Short mmCIF file of C-alpha atoms and ligand atoms in Angstrom, two decimals:
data_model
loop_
_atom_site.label_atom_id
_atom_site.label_comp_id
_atom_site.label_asym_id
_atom_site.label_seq_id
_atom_site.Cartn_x
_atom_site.Cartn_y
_atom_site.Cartn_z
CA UNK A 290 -27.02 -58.33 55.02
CA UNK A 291 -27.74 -56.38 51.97
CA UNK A 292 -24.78 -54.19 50.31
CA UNK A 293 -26.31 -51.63 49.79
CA UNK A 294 -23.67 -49.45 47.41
CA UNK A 295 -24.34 -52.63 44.80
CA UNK A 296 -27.53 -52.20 44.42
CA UNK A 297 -30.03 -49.27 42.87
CA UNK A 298 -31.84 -48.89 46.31
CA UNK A 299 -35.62 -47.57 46.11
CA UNK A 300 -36.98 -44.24 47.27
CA UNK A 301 -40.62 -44.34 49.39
CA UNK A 302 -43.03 -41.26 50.47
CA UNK A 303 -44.96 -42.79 53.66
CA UNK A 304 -47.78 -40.63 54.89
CA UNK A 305 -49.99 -41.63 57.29
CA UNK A 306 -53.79 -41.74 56.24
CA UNK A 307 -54.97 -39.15 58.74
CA UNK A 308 -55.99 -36.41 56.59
CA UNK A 309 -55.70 -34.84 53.00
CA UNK A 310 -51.60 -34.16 52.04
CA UNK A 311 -50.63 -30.28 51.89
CA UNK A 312 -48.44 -28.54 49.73
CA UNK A 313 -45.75 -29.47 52.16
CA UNK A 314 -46.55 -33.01 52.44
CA UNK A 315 -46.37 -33.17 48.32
CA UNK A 316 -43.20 -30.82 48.05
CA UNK A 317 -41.45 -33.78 50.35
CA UNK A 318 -43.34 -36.54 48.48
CA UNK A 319 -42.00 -34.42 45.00
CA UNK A 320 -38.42 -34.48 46.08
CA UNK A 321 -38.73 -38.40 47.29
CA UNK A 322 -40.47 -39.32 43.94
CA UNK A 323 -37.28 -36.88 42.42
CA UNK A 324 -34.63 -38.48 44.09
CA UNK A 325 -35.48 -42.04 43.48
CA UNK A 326 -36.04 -41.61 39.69
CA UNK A 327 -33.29 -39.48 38.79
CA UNK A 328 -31.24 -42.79 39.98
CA UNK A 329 -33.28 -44.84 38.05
CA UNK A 330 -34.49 -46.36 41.31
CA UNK A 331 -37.64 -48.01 42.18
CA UNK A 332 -39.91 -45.67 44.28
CA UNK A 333 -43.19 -47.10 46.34
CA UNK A 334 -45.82 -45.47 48.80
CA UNK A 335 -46.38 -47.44 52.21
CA UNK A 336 -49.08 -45.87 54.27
CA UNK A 337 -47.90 -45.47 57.88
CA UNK A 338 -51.78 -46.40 59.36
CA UNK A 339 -50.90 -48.08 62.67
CA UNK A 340 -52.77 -45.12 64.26
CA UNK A 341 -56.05 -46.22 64.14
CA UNK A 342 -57.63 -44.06 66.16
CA UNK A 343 -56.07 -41.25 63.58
CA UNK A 344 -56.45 -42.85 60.47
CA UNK A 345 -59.10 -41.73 58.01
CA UNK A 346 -60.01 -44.64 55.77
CA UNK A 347 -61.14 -41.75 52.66
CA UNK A 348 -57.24 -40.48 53.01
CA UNK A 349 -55.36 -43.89 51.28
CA UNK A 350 -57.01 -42.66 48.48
CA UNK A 351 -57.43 -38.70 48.68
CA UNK A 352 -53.21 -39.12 48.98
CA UNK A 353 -52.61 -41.64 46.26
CA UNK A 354 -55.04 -39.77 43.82
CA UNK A 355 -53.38 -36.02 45.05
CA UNK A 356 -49.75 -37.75 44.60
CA UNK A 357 -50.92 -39.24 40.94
CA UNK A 358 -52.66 -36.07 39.94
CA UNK A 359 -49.25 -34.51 40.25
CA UNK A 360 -47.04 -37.09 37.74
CA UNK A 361 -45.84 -39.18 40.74
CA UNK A 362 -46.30 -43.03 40.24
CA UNK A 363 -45.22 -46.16 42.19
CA UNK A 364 -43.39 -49.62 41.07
CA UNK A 365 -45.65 -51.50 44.16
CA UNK A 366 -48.93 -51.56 45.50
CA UNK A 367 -48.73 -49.23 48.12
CA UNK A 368 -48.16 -51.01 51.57
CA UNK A 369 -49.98 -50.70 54.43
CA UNK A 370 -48.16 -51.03 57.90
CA UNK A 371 -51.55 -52.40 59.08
CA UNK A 372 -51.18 -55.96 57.57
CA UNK A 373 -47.78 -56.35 58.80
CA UNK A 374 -48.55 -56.62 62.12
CA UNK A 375 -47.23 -59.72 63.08
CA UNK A 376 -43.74 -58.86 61.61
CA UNK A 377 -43.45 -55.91 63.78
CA UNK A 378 -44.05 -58.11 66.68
CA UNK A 379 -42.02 -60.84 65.83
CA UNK A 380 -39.18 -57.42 66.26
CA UNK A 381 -40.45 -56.65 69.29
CA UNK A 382 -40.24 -60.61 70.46
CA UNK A 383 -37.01 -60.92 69.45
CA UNK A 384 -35.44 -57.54 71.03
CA UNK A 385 -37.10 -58.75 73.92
CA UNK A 386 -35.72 -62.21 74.03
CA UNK A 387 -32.28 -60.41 73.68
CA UNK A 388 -32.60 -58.01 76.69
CA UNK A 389 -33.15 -55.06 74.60
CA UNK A 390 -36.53 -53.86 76.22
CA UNK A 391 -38.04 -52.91 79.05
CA UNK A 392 -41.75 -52.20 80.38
CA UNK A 393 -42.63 -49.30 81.33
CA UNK A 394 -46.02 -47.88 82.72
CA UNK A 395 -45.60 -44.52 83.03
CA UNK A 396 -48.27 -42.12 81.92
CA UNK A 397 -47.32 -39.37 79.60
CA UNK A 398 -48.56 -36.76 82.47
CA UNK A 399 -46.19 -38.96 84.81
CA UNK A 400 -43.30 -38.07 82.25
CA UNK A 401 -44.45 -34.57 81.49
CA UNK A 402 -44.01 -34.15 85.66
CA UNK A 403 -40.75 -35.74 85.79
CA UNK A 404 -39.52 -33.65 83.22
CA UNK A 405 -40.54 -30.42 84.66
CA UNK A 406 -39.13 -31.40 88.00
CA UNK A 407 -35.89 -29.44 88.81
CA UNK A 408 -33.52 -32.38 88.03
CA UNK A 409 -35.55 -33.66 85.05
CA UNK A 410 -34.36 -34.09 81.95
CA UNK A 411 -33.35 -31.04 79.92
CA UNK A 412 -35.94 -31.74 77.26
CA UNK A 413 -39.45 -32.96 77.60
CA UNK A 414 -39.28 -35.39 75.04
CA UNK A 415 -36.66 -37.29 76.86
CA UNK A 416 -37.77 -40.31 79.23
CA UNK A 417 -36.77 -39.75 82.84
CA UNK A 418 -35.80 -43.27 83.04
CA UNK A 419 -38.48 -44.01 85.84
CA UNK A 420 -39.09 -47.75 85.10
CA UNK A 421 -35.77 -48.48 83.84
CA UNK A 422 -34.46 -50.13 87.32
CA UNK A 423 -38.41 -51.25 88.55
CA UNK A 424 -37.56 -54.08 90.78
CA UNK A 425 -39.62 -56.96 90.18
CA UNK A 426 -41.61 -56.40 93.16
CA UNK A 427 -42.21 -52.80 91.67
CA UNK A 428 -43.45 -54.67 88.33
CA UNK A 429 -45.52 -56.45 90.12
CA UNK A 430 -47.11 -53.76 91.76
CA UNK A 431 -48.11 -51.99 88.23
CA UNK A 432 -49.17 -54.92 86.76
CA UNK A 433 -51.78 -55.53 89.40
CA UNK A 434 -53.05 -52.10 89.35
CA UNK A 435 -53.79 -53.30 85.55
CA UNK A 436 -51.60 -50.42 84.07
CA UNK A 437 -50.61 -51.93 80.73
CA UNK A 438 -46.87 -51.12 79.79
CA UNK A 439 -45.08 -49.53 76.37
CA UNK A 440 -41.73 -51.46 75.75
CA UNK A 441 -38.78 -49.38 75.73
CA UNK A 442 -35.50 -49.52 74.19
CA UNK A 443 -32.88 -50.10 77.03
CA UNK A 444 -30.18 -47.50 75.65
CA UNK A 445 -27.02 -47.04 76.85
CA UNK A 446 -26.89 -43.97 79.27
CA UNK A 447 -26.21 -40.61 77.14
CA UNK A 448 -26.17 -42.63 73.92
CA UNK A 449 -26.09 -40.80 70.56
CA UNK A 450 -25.76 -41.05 67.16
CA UNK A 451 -24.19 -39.05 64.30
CA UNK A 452 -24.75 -38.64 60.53
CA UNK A 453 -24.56 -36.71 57.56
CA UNK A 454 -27.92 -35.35 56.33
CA UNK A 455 -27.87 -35.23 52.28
CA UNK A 456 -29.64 -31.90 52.87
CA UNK A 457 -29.38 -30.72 56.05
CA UNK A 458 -25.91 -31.84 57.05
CA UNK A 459 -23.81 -33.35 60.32
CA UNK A 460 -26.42 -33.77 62.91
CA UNK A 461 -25.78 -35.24 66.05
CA UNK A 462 -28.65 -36.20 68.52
CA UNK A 463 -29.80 -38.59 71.61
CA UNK A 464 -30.73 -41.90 71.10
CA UNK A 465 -32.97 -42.26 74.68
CA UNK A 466 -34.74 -45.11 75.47
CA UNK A 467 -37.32 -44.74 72.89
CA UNK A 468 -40.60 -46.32 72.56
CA UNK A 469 -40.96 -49.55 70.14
CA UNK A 470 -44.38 -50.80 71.23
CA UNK A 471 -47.26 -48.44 72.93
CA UNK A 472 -48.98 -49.36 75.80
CA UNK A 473 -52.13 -49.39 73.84
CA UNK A 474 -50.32 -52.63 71.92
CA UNK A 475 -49.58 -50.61 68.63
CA UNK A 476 -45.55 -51.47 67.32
CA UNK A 477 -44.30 -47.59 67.56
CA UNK A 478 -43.04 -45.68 64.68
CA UNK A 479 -39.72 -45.41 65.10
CA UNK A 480 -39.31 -49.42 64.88
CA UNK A 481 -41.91 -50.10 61.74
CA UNK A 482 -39.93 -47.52 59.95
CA UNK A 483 -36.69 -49.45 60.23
CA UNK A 484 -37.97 -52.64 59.49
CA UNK A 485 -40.38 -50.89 56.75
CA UNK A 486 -37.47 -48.97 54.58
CA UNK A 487 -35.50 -52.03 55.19
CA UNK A 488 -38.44 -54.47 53.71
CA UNK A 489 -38.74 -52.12 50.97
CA UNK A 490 -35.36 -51.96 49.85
CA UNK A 491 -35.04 -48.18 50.70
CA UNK A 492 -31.51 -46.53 50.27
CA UNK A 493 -32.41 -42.86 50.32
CA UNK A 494 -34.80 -41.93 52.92
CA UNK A 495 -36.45 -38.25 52.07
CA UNK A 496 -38.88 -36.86 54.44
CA UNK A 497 -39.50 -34.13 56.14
CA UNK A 498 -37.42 -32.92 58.50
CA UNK A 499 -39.08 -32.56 61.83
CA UNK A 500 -38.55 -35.81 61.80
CA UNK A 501 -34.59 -35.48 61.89
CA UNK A 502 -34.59 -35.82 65.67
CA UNK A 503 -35.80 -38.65 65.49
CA UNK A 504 -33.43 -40.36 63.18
CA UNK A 505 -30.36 -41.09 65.61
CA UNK A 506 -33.34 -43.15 67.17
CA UNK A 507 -33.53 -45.14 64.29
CA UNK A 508 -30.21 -45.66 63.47
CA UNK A 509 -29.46 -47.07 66.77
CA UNK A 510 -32.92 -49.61 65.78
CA UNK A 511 -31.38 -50.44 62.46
CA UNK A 512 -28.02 -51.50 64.51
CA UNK A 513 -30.16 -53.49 66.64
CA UNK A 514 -31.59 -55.14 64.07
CA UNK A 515 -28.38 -55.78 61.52
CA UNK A 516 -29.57 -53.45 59.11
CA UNK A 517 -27.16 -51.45 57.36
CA UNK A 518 -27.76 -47.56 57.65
CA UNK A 519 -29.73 -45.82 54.85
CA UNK A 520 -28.87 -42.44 53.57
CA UNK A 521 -31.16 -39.45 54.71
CA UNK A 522 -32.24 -36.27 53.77
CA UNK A 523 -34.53 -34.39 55.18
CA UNK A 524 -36.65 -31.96 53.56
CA UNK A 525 -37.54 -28.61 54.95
CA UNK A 526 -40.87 -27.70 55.62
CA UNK A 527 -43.46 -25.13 54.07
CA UNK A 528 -44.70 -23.19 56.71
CA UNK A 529 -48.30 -20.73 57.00
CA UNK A 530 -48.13 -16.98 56.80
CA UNK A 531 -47.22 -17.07 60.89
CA UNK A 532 -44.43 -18.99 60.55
CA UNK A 533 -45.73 -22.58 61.83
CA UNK A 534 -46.07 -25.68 60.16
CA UNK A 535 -48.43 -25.16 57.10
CA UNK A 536 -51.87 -26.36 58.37
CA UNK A 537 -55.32 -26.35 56.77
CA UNK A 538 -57.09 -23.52 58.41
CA UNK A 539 -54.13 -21.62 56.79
CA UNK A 540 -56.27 -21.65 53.70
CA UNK A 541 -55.95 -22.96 50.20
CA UNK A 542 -52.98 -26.13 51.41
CA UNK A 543 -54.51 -28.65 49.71
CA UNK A 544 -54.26 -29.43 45.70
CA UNK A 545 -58.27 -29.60 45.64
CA UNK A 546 -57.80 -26.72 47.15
CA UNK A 547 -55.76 -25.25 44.65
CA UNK A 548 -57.59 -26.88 41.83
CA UNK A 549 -61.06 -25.16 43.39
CA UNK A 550 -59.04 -22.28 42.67
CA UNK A 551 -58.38 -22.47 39.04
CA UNK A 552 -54.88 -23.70 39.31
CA UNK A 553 -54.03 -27.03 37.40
CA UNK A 554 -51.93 -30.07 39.10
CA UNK A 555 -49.31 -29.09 36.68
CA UNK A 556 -48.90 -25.49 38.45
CA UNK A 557 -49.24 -27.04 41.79
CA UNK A 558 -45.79 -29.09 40.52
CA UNK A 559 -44.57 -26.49 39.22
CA UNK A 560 -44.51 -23.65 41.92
CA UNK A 561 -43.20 -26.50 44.04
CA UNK A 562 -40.52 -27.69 42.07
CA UNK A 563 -39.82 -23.85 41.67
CA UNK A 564 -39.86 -23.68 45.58
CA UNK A 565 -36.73 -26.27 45.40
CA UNK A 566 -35.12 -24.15 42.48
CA UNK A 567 -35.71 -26.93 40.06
CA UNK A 568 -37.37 -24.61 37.36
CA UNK A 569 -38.10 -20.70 37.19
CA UNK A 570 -41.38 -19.44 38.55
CA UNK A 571 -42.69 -19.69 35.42
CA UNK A 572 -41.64 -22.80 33.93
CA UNK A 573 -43.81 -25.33 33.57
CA UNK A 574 -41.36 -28.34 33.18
CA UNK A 575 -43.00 -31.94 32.80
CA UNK A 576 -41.46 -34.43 35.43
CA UNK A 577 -39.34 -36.00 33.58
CA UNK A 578 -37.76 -32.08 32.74
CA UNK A 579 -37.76 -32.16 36.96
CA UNK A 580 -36.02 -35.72 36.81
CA UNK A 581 -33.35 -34.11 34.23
CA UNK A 582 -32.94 -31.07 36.51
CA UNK A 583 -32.92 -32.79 39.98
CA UNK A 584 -29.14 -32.65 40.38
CA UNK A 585 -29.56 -34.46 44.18
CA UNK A 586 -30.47 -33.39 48.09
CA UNK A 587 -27.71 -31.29 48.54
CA UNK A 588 -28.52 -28.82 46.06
CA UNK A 589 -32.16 -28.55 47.46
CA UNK A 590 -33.04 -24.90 49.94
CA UNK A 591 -32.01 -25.78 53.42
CA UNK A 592 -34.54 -22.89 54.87
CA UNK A 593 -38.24 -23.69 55.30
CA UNK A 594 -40.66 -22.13 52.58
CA UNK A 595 -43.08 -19.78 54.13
CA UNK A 596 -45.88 -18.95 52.22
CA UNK A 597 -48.11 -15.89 52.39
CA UNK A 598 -51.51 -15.36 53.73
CA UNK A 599 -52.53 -13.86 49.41
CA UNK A 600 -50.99 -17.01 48.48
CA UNK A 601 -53.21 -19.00 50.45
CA UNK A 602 -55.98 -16.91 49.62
CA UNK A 603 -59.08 -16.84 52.17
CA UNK A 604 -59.42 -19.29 54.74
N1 LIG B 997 -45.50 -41.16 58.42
C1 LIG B 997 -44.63 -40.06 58.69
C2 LIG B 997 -45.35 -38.77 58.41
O1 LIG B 997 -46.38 -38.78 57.74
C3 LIG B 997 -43.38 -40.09 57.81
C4 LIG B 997 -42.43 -41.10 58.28
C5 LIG B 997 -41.14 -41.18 57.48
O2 LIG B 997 -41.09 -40.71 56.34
O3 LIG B 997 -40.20 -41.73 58.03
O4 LIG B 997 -44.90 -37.75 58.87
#
């Protein structure tokens, strides 16, 4: 197992290919790119495109040129989850082989149902457990009405994990028996992320953070799978003029959107960094000036950036 205290460990942005990045999307990918090179650390882009029903093949590019255009660069050439298959599944055959996994063929309506029923779960992102104690007979019985299964993780009962956001903080969350392959055949996120940072040499992982529920989730995966834990921090997000997650019929969320609008990249970087009080509104620091000033995750906002509906201009 790696040490991962001796060693400068890399930073990563991973988007997934499904559309053009927004000002959010590069803010996180900013503070990644940050983080990693004011540690002198390699950095590398891995395109999460296991999705392929989602995945846009225009987008590797529209989000490697958008990420260039704003100073950002990469040690690697970026790596795409899609040829690394059969390593994912080799995972998924060994956690299998160790008694880790279970099928289960449950719809997602099936779920939705269970968890609205009076003694569902509290949440309805948690699994109600259905096929967790399918006799074989009951197996059986799916697997000749041809319902194909997901694997899921077999958790211990009211498992959870702790850590200690760099940004964010303590936060403490359920581990549940989480998805690792889909029933359409497609290795699940949550696993290929493990295995991905870990392939990658990742130390720091900064992303956004709705994703931070889902991290206990993969710290339990990394245990699974002897990997020591990474570090996280999780970015806030920029959100539209109502107060949701920034979208694109919010208006001008793009940078060729911005660009269309006279802006140049450098502005673009600079109202961000200026969004993470790296530089004053003004400024127009080059990135190495944002490498000098990045002093780390915990000095970065904690609150989600909203922007305004004249800031987006027209939709
Ligand atoms: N692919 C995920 C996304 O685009 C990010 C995953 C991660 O950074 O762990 O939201």
């Amino acid at each position: 197992m790696i040490n991962h205290r001796n060693h400068p460990r890399a930073g990563r942005y991973a988007p997934s290919p499904t559309g053009q990045l927004h000002l959010g999307n590069l803010r996180t990918a900013l503070v990644a790119w940050l983080d990693a090179r004011s540690a002198s650390a390699p950095f590398h882009l891995r395109f999460e495109d296991l999705d392929a029903a989602t995945v846009k093949p225009e987008h590797y590019v529209s989000q490697a040129d958008d990420l260039r255009a704003l100073g950002l660069d990469w040690d690697t050439e970026p790596l795409n989850q899609s040829d690394r298959i059969e390593i994912y599944y080799d995972a998924i055959a060994d956690l299998r082989a160790a008694g880790q996994l279970y099928p289960c063929y449950c719809s997602r309506r099936e779920i939705r149902e269970a968890a609205q029923a009076p003694n569902g779960p509290l949440s309805p992102l948690d699994y109600p457990g259905t096929c967790r104690t399918l006799s074989p007979a009951e197996r059986q019985e799916r697997e000749d009405q041809g319902r194909p299964p997901a694997w899921r993780l077999l958790v211990p009962e009211g498992g959870t994990r702790r850590f200690t956001d760099e940004v964010v903080g303590e936060h403490e969350g359920p581990i549940d028996d989480v998805v690792v392959q889909r029933n359409d055949g497609a290795p699940a996120y949550n696993l290929v992320v493990v295995i991905d940072d870990e392939a990658q040499g990742v130390g720091h992982v900064i992303r956004a953070d709705d994703l931070v529920t889902s991290t206990p989730r993969q710290i339990y995966i990394a245990e699974l799978l002897g990997i020591e834990p990474f570090s996280y921090g999780h970015v806030p997000l920029v959100l539209g003029p109502e107060g949701k997650r920034l979208a694109k019929r919010d208006g001008s969320v793009t940078l060729p959107d911005r660009l269309e609008n006279g802006e140049t990249a450098d502005e673009v970087r600079s109202f961000l960094a200026a969004s993470l009080g790296l530089c004053g509104v003004d400024d127009r620091p080059t990135v190495d000036e944002l490498v000098e000033a990045y002093a780390g995750p915990h000095t970065l906002p904690t609150d989600p950036l909203t922007l305004d509906a004249a800031f987006l201009g027209e939709t």
